[in-house]
Amino acid sequence: KNEVEQSPQNLTAQEGEFITINCSYSVGISALHWLQQHPGGGIVSLFMLSSGKKKHGRLIATINIQEKHSSLHITASHPRDSAVYICASLWGGSNYKLTFGKGTLLTVNP
Amino acid sequence: GAVVSQHPSRVICKSGTSVKIECRSLDFQATTMFWYRQFPKKSLMLMATSNEGSKATYEQGVEKDKFLINHASLTLSTLTVTSAHPEDSSFYICSAAGPGGYEQYFGPGTRLTVT
């Protein structure tokens, strides 16, 4: 059974701070998603990565396959970054499935 | 990324009635669609996987007669909550993907409240 753990569960930061959210998973996976969920619920996919590092604007995601660990970084955080960030591991063969972490609630204060 | 819509975004219904939620992939052909459920402050949980033209595969513990899933076309899947009860109140999210479900695109979700 694939389990996904995120830390921290809650994170409060001041605008401009560098943010790191961590994710670890228990079994080998095909890829890892980072998702953003705003109040109201809609989910946006931020990254899907299977190795190395991806960058999009102020967001950076990294993954270490050997250590079964991924991080999401936000540089120069802004109040609009306040949301729940969820990592999800993609696993399976011919039919892939996602296992989700419980999410990290990020609050960025002005 | 691809665009997935859900309708309605919110629905309130009375106990005992049925509610249908639509999930549409707007700009690609989704051979596989997933339905998830999210309780407050909890992770998303996969309810079922549907492949176009086939019967849905339900996860353990999900009642297939209560949560009817239809995936009749490559752009539309529906989830019908039959004889809804207050405990069915939840946030339901669909995602759409190509064959096998490697890359999933999420819908905005539907908040169901059963009174």
PDB file of C-alpha atoms in Angstrom:
ATOM      1  CA  LYS A   1       0.000   0.000   0.000  1.00  0.00           C
ATOM      2  CA  ASN A   2       1.377   3.385  -0.964  1.00  0.00           C
ATOM      3  CA  GLU A   3       1.265   5.975   1.765  1.00  0.00           C
ATOM      4  CA  VAL A   4       1.977   9.647   1.332  1.00  0.00           C
ATOM      5  CA  GLU A   5       3.034  11.873   4.200  1.00  0.00           C
ATOM      6  CA  GLN A   6       3.252  15.637   4.053  1.00  0.00           C
ATOM      7  CA  SER A   7       4.845  18.098   6.406  1.00  0.00           C
ATOM      8  CA  PRO A   8       4.105  20.478   7.872  1.00  0.00           C
ATOM      9  CA  GLN A   9       0.338  20.202   8.149  1.00  0.00           C
ATOM     10  CA  ASN A  10       0.003  23.935   8.695  1.00  0.00           C
ATOM     11  CA  LEU A  11       2.391  26.687   7.741  1.00  0.00           C
ATOM     12  CA  THR A  12       2.117  30.411   8.342  1.00  0.00           C
ATOM     13  CA  ALA A  13       4.537  32.770   6.681  1.00  0.00           C
ATOM     14  CA  GLN A  14       5.084  36.464   6.130  1.00  0.00           C
ATOM     15  CA  GLU A  15       4.876  37.831   2.637  1.00  0.00           C
ATOM     16  CA  GLY A  16       8.192  37.476   0.875  1.00  0.00           C
ATOM     17  CA  GLU A  17       9.381  34.440   2.794  1.00  0.00           C
ATOM     18  CA  PHE A  18      10.708  31.290   1.138  1.00  0.00           C
ATOM     19  CA  ILE A  19       8.377  28.351   1.687  1.00  0.00           C
ATOM     20  CA  THR A  20       9.152  24.636   1.657  1.00  0.00           C
ATOM     21  CA  ILE A  21       6.604  21.848   1.872  1.00  0.00           C
ATOM     22  CA  ASN A  22       7.791  18.273   2.081  1.00  0.00           C
ATOM     23  CA  CYS A  23       6.301  15.024   0.856  1.00  0.00           C
ATOM     24  CA  SER A  24       7.462  11.465   1.358  1.00  0.00           C
ATOM     25  CA  TYR A  25       6.000   8.278  -0.024  1.00  0.00           C
ATOM     26  CA  SER A  26       6.446   4.665   0.878  1.00  0.00           C
ATOM     27  CA  VAL A  27       6.723   2.683  -2.345  1.00  0.00           C
ATOM     28  CA  GLY A  28       8.137   3.164  -5.805  1.00  0.00           C
ATOM     29  CA  ILE A  29       6.043   5.419  -7.959  1.00  0.00           C
ATOM     30  CA  SER A  30       5.738   6.476 -11.576  1.00  0.00           C
ATOM     31  CA  ALA A  31       5.395  10.168 -10.866  1.00  0.00           C
ATOM     32  CA  LEU A  32       4.403  12.673  -8.245  1.00  0.00           C
ATOM     33  CA  HIS A  33       1.831  15.439  -8.477  1.00  0.00           C
ATOM     34  CA  TRP A  34       1.773  18.694  -6.600  1.00  0.00           C
ATOM     35  CA  LEU A  35      -1.717  20.182  -6.447  1.00  0.00           C
ATOM     36  CA  GLN A  36      -3.128  23.433  -5.118  1.00  0.00           C
ATOM     37  CA  GLN A  37      -6.577  23.676  -3.582  1.00  0.00           C
ATOM     38  CA  HIS A  38      -8.049  27.073  -2.792  1.00  0.00           C
ATOM     39  CA  PRO A  39     -10.906  27.728  -0.371  1.00  0.00           C
ATOM     40  CA  GLY A  40     -13.995  26.670  -2.241  1.00  0.00           C
ATOM     41  CA  GLY A  41     -12.282  23.502  -3.249  1.00  0.00           C
ATOM     42  CA  GLY A  42     -11.175  23.649  -6.865  1.00  0.00           C
ATOM     43  CA  ILE A  43      -7.952  21.776  -7.533  1.00  0.00           C
ATOM     44  CA  VAL A  44      -5.212  22.976  -9.823  1.00  0.00           C
ATOM     45  CA  SER A  45      -2.348  20.764 -10.874  1.00  0.00           C
ATOM     46  CA  LEU A  46       0.941  22.592 -10.316  1.00  0.00           C
ATOM     47  CA  PHE A  47       3.499  19.980 -11.272  1.00  0.00           C
ATOM     48  CA  MET A  48       3.843  16.400 -12.303  1.00  0.00           C
ATOM     49  CA  LEU A  49       7.388  15.101 -12.044  1.00  0.00           C
ATOM     50  CA  SER A  50       9.184  11.803 -12.092  1.00  0.00           C
ATOM     51  CA  SER A  51      12.765  12.977 -11.632  1.00  0.00           C
ATOM     52  CA  GLY A  52      14.867  16.032 -10.957  1.00  0.00           C
ATOM     53  CA  LYS A  53      13.354  19.453 -10.716  1.00  0.00           C
ATOM     54  CA  LYS A  54      10.695  21.604 -12.352  1.00  0.00           C
ATOM     55  CA  LYS A  55      10.154  25.330 -12.109  1.00  0.00           C
ATOM     56  CA  HIS A  56       7.159  27.453 -12.948  1.00  0.00           C
ATOM     57  CA  GLY A  57       7.324  31.089 -11.991  1.00  0.00           C
ATOM     58  CA  ARG A  58       7.931  31.290  -8.245  1.00  0.00           C
ATOM     59  CA  LEU A  59       7.220  27.608  -7.728  1.00  0.00           C
ATOM     60  CA  ILE A  60       9.862  24.910  -7.768  1.00  0.00           C
ATOM     61  CA  ALA A  61       9.309  21.193  -7.285  1.00  0.00           C
ATOM     62  CA  THR A  62      12.026  18.640  -6.730  1.00  0.00           C
ATOM     63  CA  ILE A  63      11.980  14.903  -6.340  1.00  0.00           C
ATOM     64  CA  ASN A  64      14.537  12.390  -5.074  1.00  0.00           C
ATOM     65  CA  ILE A  65      13.486   8.954  -6.254  1.00  0.00           C
ATOM     66  CA  GLN A  66      16.061   7.095  -4.142  1.00  0.00           C
ATOM     67  CA  GLU A  67      14.941   8.799  -0.953  1.00  0.00           C
ATOM     68  CA  LYS A  68      11.243   8.725  -1.939  1.00  0.00           C
ATOM     69  CA  HIS A  69      10.938  12.393  -1.163  1.00  0.00           C
ATOM     70  CA  SER A  70       9.712  15.500  -2.910  1.00  0.00           C
ATOM     71  CA  SER A  71       9.639  19.156  -1.975  1.00  0.00           C
ATOM     72  CA  LEU A  72       7.628  22.115  -3.174  1.00  0.00           C
ATOM     73  CA  HIS A  73       9.252  25.511  -2.788  1.00  0.00           C
ATOM     74  CA  ILE A  74       7.644  28.900  -3.147  1.00  0.00           C
ATOM     75  CA  THR A  75       9.960  31.854  -3.501  1.00  0.00           C
ATOM     76  CA  ALA A  76       8.909  35.383  -2.531  1.00  0.00           C
ATOM     77  CA  SER A  77       5.625  34.155  -1.108  1.00  0.00           C
ATOM     78  CA  HIS A  78       2.518  36.272  -1.498  1.00  0.00           C
ATOM     79  CA  PRO A  79      -0.865  36.255   0.257  1.00  0.00           C
ATOM     80  CA  ARG A  80      -2.447  34.879  -2.919  1.00  0.00           C
ATOM     81  CA  ASP A  81      -0.331  31.749  -2.436  1.00  0.00           C
ATOM     82  CA  SER A  82      -2.472  30.939   0.607  1.00  0.00           C
ATOM     83  CA  ALA A  83      -4.068  27.594  -0.145  1.00  0.00           C
ATOM     84  CA  VAL A  84      -3.824  23.911   0.633  1.00  0.00           C
ATOM     85  CA  TYR A  85      -0.985  22.179  -1.171  1.00  0.00           C
ATOM     86  CA  ILE A  86      -1.371  18.484  -1.786  1.00  0.00           C
ATOM     87  CA  CYS A  87       1.125  15.962  -3.025  1.00  0.00           C
ATOM     88  CA  ALA A  88      -0.087  12.799  -4.665  1.00  0.00           C
ATOM     89  CA  SER A  89       1.879   9.795  -5.788  1.00  0.00           C
ATOM     90  CA  LEU A  90       1.029   8.179  -9.095  1.00  0.00           C
ATOM     91  CA  TRP A  91       1.492   4.454  -9.144  1.00  0.00           C
ATOM     92  CA  GLY A  92       0.288   1.380 -10.928  1.00  0.00           C
ATOM     93  CA  GLY A  93       0.982  -0.272 -14.221  1.00  0.00           C
ATOM     94  CA  SER A  94      -1.529  -0.239 -16.991  1.00  0.00           C
ATOM     95  CA  ASN A  95      -4.027   1.605 -14.811  1.00  0.00           C
ATOM     96  CA  TYR A  96      -2.521   4.387 -12.769  1.00  0.00           C
ATOM     97  CA  LYS A  97      -3.903   5.584  -9.464  1.00  0.00           C
ATOM     98  CA  LEU A  98      -3.180   8.537  -7.249  1.00  0.00           C
ATOM     99  CA  THR A  99      -2.654   8.361  -3.521  1.00  0.00           C
ATOM    100  CA  PHE A 100      -3.008  11.746  -1.873  1.00  0.00           C
ATOM    101  CA  GLY A 101      -1.342  13.304   1.114  1.00  0.00           C
ATOM    102  CA  LYS A 102      -3.495  15.124   3.643  1.00  0.00           C
ATOM    103  CA  GLY A 103      -2.339  18.497   2.436  1.00  0.00           C
ATOM    104  CA  THR A 104      -0.471  21.444   3.889  1.00  0.00           C
ATOM    105  CA  LEU A 105      -2.457  24.553   4.714  1.00  0.00           C
ATOM    106  CA  LEU A 106      -0.333  27.560   3.833  1.00  0.00           C
ATOM    107  CA  THR A 107      -1.260  31.003   5.055  1.00  0.00           C
ATOM    108  CA  VAL A 108       0.816  33.932   3.869  1.00  0.00           C
ATOM    109  CA  ASN A 109       0.232  37.127   5.788  1.00  0.00           C
ATOM    110  CA  PRO A 110       0.825  40.556   4.256  1.00  0.00           C
TER     111      PRO A 110
ATOM    112  CA  GLY B   1      -3.084  21.729 -19.265  1.00  0.00           C
ATOM    113  CA  ALA B   2      -6.413  20.356 -20.337  1.00  0.00           C
ATOM    114  CA  VAL B   3      -9.658  21.876 -19.094  1.00  0.00           C
ATOM    115  CA  VAL B   4     -12.168  19.831 -17.136  1.00  0.00           C
ATOM    116  CA  SER B   5     -15.497  21.219 -16.008  1.00  0.00           C
ATOM    117  CA  GLN B   6     -18.019  19.984 -13.485  1.00  0.00           C
ATOM    118  CA  HIS B   7     -21.666  20.821 -13.153  1.00  0.00           C
ATOM    119  CA  PRO B   8     -23.186  21.824 -10.871  1.00  0.00           C
ATOM    120  CA  SER B   9     -20.593  23.452  -8.657  1.00  0.00           C
ATOM    121  CA  ARG B  10     -22.929  23.310  -5.675  1.00  0.00           C
ATOM    122  CA  VAL B  11     -26.124  21.391  -5.085  1.00  0.00           C
ATOM    123  CA  ILE B  12     -28.443  21.058  -2.145  1.00  0.00           C
ATOM    124  CA  CYS B  13     -30.938  18.241  -2.197  1.00  0.00           C
ATOM    125  CA  LYS B  14     -33.358  16.579   0.146  1.00  0.00           C
ATOM    126  CA  SER B  15     -32.720  13.230   1.709  1.00  0.00           C
ATOM    127  CA  GLY B  16     -33.996  10.410  -0.491  1.00  0.00           C
ATOM    128  CA  THR B  17     -33.608  12.201  -3.794  1.00  0.00           C
ATOM    129  CA  SER B  18     -30.995  11.522  -6.467  1.00  0.00           C
ATOM    130  CA  VAL B  19     -28.423  13.949  -7.747  1.00  0.00           C
ATOM    131  CA  LYS B  20     -26.435  13.810 -10.962  1.00  0.00           C
ATOM    132  CA  ILE B  21     -23.017  15.434 -11.306  1.00  0.00           C
ATOM    133  CA  GLU B  22     -21.451  15.919 -14.720  1.00  0.00           C
ATOM    134  CA  CYS B  23     -17.765  15.941 -15.541  1.00  0.00           C
ATOM    135  CA  ARG B  24     -16.679  17.150 -18.953  1.00  0.00           C
ATOM    136  CA  SER B  25     -13.290  17.279 -20.599  1.00  0.00           C
ATOM    137  CA  LEU B  26     -13.482  20.324 -22.816  1.00  0.00           C
ATOM    138  CA  ASP B  27     -10.450  20.074 -25.036  1.00  0.00           C
ATOM    139  CA  PHE B  28      -9.258  16.487 -25.120  1.00  0.00           C
ATOM    140  CA  GLN B  29     -10.632  12.983 -25.294  1.00  0.00           C
ATOM    141  CA  ALA B  30     -10.673  11.452 -21.856  1.00  0.00           C
ATOM    142  CA  THR B  31     -10.556   7.700 -22.157  1.00  0.00           C
ATOM    143  CA  THR B  32     -10.305   7.437 -18.383  1.00  0.00           C
ATOM    144  CA  MET B  33     -12.116   9.452 -15.759  1.00  0.00           C
ATOM    145  CA  PHE B  34     -11.781   9.265 -12.019  1.00  0.00           C
ATOM    146  CA  TRP B  35     -14.227  10.248  -9.307  1.00  0.00           C
ATOM    147  CA  TYR B  36     -12.942  11.349  -5.924  1.00  0.00           C
ATOM    148  CA  ARG B  37     -14.583  12.324  -2.697  1.00  0.00           C
ATOM    149  CA  GLN B  38     -13.189  14.683  -0.092  1.00  0.00           C
ATOM    150  CA  PHE B  39     -14.420  15.064   3.464  1.00  0.00           C
ATOM    151  CA  PRO B  40     -13.588  18.260   5.359  1.00  0.00           C
ATOM    152  CA  LYS B  41      -9.907  18.452   6.262  1.00  0.00           C
ATOM    153  CA  LYS B  42      -9.280  15.019   4.754  1.00  0.00           C
ATOM    154  CA  SER B  43      -7.424  13.686   1.746  1.00  0.00           C
ATOM    155  CA  LEU B  44      -9.133  13.041  -1.545  1.00  0.00           C
ATOM    156  CA  MET B  45     -10.207   9.435  -1.795  1.00  0.00           C
ATOM    157  CA  LEU B  46     -10.702   7.611  -5.056  1.00  0.00           C
ATOM    158  CA  MET B  47     -14.224   6.323  -5.440  1.00  0.00           C
ATOM    159  CA  ALA B  48     -14.098   4.771  -8.884  1.00  0.00           C
ATOM    160  CA  THR B  49     -12.322   4.670 -12.206  1.00  0.00           C
ATOM    161  CA  SER B  50     -14.267   4.668 -15.435  1.00  0.00           C
ATOM    162  CA  ASN B  51     -13.071   3.911 -18.920  1.00  0.00           C
ATOM    163  CA  GLU B  52     -15.140   5.135 -21.822  1.00  0.00           C
ATOM    164  CA  GLY B  53     -17.673   2.557 -22.882  1.00  0.00           C
ATOM    165  CA  SER B  54     -16.959   0.216 -19.966  1.00  0.00           C
ATOM    166  CA  LYS B  55     -18.384  -0.309 -16.527  1.00  0.00           C
ATOM    167  CA  ALA B  56     -16.710   1.640 -13.778  1.00  0.00           C
ATOM    168  CA  THR B  57     -14.304  -0.020 -11.369  1.00  0.00           C
ATOM    169  CA  TYR B  58     -15.191   0.883  -7.806  1.00  0.00           C
ATOM    170  CA  GLU B  59     -12.809   1.074  -4.881  1.00  0.00           C
ATOM    171  CA  GLN B  60     -13.357  -1.122  -1.888  1.00  0.00           C
ATOM    172  CA  GLY B  61     -16.112   0.192   0.342  1.00  0.00           C
ATOM    173  CA  VAL B  62     -17.808   2.286  -2.336  1.00  0.00           C
ATOM    174  CA  GLU B  63     -21.354   1.159  -3.075  1.00  0.00           C
ATOM    175  CA  LYS B  64     -21.768   0.908  -6.811  1.00  0.00           C
ATOM    176  CA  ASP B  65     -25.572   0.877  -6.577  1.00  0.00           C
ATOM    177  CA  LYS B  66     -25.496   4.119  -4.647  1.00  0.00           C
ATOM    178  CA  PHE B  67     -22.911   5.937  -6.729  1.00  0.00           C
ATOM    179  CA  LEU B  68     -23.796   5.256 -10.345  1.00  0.00           C
ATOM    180  CA  ILE B  69     -21.113   6.196 -12.822  1.00  0.00           C
ATOM    181  CA  ASN B  70     -21.606   6.493 -16.537  1.00  0.00           C
ATOM    182  CA  HIS B  71     -18.856   7.258 -19.043  1.00  0.00           C
ATOM    183  CA  ALA B  72     -20.669   7.036 -22.324  1.00  0.00           C
ATOM    184  CA  SER B  73     -18.483   9.372 -24.333  1.00  0.00           C
ATOM    185  CA  LEU B  74     -14.887  10.538 -24.433  1.00  0.00           C
ATOM    186  CA  THR B  75     -15.859  13.925 -23.063  1.00  0.00           C
ATOM    187  CA  LEU B  76     -18.508  13.194 -20.465  1.00  0.00           C
ATOM    188  CA  SER B  77     -18.795  11.154 -17.311  1.00  0.00           C
ATOM    189  CA  THR B  78     -21.613  11.386 -14.809  1.00  0.00           C
ATOM    190  CA  LEU B  79     -21.870  10.446 -11.159  1.00  0.00           C
ATOM    191  CA  THR B  80     -25.372   9.926  -9.795  1.00  0.00           C
ATOM    192  CA  VAL B  81     -25.807   9.779  -6.056  1.00  0.00           C
ATOM    193  CA  THR B  82     -28.973   7.772  -5.590  1.00  0.00           C
ATOM    194  CA  SER B  83     -31.296   8.062  -2.602  1.00  0.00           C
ATOM    195  CA  ALA B  84     -28.993  10.597  -1.051  1.00  0.00           C
ATOM    196  CA  HIS B  85     -28.534  10.777   2.694  1.00  0.00           C
ATOM    197  CA  PRO B  86     -26.928  13.495   4.812  1.00  0.00           C
ATOM    198  CA  GLU B  87     -23.791  11.368   5.174  1.00  0.00           C
ATOM    199  CA  ASP B  88     -23.342  11.636   1.397  1.00  0.00           C
ATOM    200  CA  SER B  89     -22.741  15.346   1.835  1.00  0.00           C
ATOM    201  CA  SER B  90     -19.238  15.913   0.598  1.00  0.00           C
ATOM    202  CA  PHE B  91     -17.046  17.486  -2.042  1.00  0.00           C
ATOM    203  CA  TYR B  92     -16.919  15.394  -5.210  1.00  0.00           C
ATOM    204  CA  ILE B  93     -14.111  15.913  -7.710  1.00  0.00           C
ATOM    205  CA  CYS B  94     -13.562  14.305 -11.064  1.00  0.00           C
ATOM    206  CA  SER B  95     -10.423  14.073 -13.104  1.00  0.00           C
ATOM    207  CA  ALA B  96      -9.925  13.192 -16.724  1.00  0.00           C
ATOM    208  CA  ALA B  97      -7.013  11.436 -18.342  1.00  0.00           C
ATOM    209  CA  GLY B  98      -5.825   9.635 -21.406  1.00  0.00           C
ATOM    210  CA  PRO B  99      -5.494   5.831 -21.533  1.00  0.00           C
ATOM    211  CA  GLY B 100      -4.331   4.358 -18.230  1.00  0.00           C
ATOM    212  CA  GLY B 101      -4.681   7.639 -16.391  1.00  0.00           C
ATOM    213  CA  TYR B 102      -1.045   8.689 -16.335  1.00  0.00           C
ATOM    214  CA  GLU B 103      -1.683  12.424 -16.426  1.00  0.00           C
ATOM    215  CA  GLN B 104      -4.884  13.566 -14.765  1.00  0.00           C
ATOM    216  CA  TYR B 105      -6.601  16.909 -15.096  1.00  0.00           C
ATOM    217  CA  PHE B 106      -8.920  17.859 -12.279  1.00  0.00           C
ATOM    218  CA  GLY B 107     -12.344  19.397 -12.384  1.00  0.00           C
ATOM    219  CA  PRO B 108     -13.286  22.215 -10.016  1.00  0.00           C
ATOM    220  CA  GLY B 109     -15.420  19.977  -7.834  1.00  0.00           C
ATOM    221  CA  THR B 110     -19.054  19.797  -6.768  1.00  0.00           C
ATOM    222  CA  ARG B 111     -20.158  20.451  -3.220  1.00  0.00           C
ATOM    223  CA  LEU B 112     -23.158  18.299  -2.362  1.00  0.00           C
ATOM    224  CA  THR B 113     -25.251  19.023   0.688  1.00  0.00           C
ATOM    225  CA  VAL B 114     -28.046  16.640   1.574  1.00  0.00           C
ATOM    226  CA  THR B 115     -30.593  18.000   4.013  1.00  0.00           C
TER     227      THR B 115
END
